[in-house]
PDB file of C-alpha atoms in Angstrom:
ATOM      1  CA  UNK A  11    -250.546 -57.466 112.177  1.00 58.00           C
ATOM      2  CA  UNK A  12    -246.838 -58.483 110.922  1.00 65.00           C
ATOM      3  CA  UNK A  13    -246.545 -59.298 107.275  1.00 64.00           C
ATOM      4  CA  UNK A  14    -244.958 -62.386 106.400  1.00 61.00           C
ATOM      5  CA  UNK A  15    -242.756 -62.938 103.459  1.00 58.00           C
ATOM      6  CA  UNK A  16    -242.761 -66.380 102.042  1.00 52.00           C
ATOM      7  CA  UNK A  17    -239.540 -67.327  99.939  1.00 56.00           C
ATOM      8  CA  UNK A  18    -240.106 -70.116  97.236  1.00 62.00           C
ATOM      9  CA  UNK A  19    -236.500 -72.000  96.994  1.00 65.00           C
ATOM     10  CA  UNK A  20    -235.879 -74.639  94.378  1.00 71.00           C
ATOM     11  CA  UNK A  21    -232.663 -76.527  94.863  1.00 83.00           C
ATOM     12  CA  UNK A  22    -230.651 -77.288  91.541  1.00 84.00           C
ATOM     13  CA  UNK A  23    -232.256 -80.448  90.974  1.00 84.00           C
ATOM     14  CA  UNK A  24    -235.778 -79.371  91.185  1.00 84.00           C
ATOM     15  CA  UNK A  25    -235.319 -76.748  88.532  1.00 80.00           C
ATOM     16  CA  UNK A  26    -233.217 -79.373  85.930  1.00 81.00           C
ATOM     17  CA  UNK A  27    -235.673 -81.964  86.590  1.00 83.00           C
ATOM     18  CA  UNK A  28    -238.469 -79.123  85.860  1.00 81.00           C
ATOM     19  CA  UNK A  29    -236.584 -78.065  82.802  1.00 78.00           C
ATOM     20  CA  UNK A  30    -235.891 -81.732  81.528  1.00 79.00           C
ATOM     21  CA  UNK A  31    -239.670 -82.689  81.870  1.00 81.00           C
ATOM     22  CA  UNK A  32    -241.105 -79.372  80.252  1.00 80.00           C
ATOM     23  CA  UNK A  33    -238.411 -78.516  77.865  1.00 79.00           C
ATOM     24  CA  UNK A  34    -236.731 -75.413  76.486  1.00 81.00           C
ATOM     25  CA  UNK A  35    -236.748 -73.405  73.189  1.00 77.00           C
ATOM     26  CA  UNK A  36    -234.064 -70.570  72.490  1.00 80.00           C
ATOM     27  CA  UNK A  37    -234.708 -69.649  69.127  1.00 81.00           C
ATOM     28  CA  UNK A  38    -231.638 -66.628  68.115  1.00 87.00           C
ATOM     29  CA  UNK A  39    -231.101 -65.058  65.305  1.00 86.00           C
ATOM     30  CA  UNK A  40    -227.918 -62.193  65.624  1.00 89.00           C
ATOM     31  CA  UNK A  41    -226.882 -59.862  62.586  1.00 90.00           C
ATOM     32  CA  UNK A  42    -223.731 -57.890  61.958  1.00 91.00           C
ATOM     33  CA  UNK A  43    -223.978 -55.450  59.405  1.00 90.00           C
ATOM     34  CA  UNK A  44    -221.564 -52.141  58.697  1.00 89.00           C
ATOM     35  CA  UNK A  45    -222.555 -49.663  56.221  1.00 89.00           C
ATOM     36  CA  UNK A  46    -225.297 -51.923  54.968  1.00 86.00           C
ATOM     37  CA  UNK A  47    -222.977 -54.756  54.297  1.00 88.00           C
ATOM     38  CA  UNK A  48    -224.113 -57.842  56.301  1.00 90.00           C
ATOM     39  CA  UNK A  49    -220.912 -59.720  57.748  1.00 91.00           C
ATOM     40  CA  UNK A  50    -222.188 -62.009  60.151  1.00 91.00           C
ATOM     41  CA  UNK A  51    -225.469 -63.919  60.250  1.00 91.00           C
ATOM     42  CA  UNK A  52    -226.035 -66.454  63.007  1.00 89.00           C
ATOM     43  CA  UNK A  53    -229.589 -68.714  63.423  1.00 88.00           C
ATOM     44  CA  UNK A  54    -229.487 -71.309  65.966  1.00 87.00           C
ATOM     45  CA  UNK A  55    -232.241 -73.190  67.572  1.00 80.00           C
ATOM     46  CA  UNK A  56    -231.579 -74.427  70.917  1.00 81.00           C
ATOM     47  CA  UNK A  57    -233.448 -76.956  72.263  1.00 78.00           C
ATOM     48  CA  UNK A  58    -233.101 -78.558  75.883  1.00 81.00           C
ATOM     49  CA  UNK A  59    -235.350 -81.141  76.992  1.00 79.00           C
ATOM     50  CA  UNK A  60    -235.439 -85.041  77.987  1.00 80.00           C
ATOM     51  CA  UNK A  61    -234.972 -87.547  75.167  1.00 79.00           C
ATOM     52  CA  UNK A  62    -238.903 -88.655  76.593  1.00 80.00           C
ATOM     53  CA  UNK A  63    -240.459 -85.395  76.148  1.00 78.00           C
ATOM     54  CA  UNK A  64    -238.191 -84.329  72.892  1.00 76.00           C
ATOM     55  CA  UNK A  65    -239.573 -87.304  71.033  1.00 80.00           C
ATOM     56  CA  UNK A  66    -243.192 -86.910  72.552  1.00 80.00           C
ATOM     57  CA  UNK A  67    -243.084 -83.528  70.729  1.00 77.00           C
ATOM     58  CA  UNK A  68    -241.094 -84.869  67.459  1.00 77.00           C
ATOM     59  CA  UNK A  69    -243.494 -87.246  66.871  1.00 79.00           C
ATOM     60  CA  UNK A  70    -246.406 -84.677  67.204  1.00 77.00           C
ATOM     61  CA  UNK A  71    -245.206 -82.311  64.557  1.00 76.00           C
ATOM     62  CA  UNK A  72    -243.263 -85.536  62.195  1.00 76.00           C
ATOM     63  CA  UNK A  73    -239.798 -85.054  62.954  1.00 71.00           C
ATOM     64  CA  UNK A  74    -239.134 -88.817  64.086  1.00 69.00           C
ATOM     65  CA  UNK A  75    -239.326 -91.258  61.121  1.00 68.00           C
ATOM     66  CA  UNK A  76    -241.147 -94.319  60.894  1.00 65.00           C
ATOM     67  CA  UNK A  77    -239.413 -97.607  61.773  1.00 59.00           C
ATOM     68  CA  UNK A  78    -238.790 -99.357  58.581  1.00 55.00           C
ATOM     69  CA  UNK A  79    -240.605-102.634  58.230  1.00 58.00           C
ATOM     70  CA  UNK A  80    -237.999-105.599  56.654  1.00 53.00           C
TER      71      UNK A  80
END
C-alpha cells in the first residue's frame, strides 16, 4: 500500500483574502539597553485587516465613536 502525500496550496489571493477577512495583530515591543541604560524603546501595534472586519471589532470593544446627531 503506497502512501500518498497531499499538498495544500493557497495561491496569493486566497491567503490576502483569508488575512483581510480574519485580520492580523503584531503586537512588538523591542528594548536597547547598555550597561543598564535604556537607549531605545520601540511599541508598535500592527494591525492588518479589512476596513469591514476592523470596524466590526472597533465597535465591539468602543473604539469607533458615535455619529453626532445635529
Amino acid at each position: 500500500m503506497a502512501i500518498e502525500k497531499s499538498v495544500a496550496s493557497s495561491s496569493l489571493a486566497e491567503v490576502v483574502d483569508r488575512i483581510l477577512d480574519k485580520g492580523v495583530v503584531i503586537d512588538a515591543f523591542v528594548r536597547v539597553a547598555l550597561v543598564g541604560i535604556e537607549l531605545l524603546s520601540i511599541e508598535a501595534r500592527i494591525v492588518i485587516a479589512s476596513v469591514e472586519t476592523w470596524l466590526k471589532y472597533a465597535e465591539a470593544v468602543g473604539l469607533t465613536a458615535e455619529p453626532v446627531a445635529a
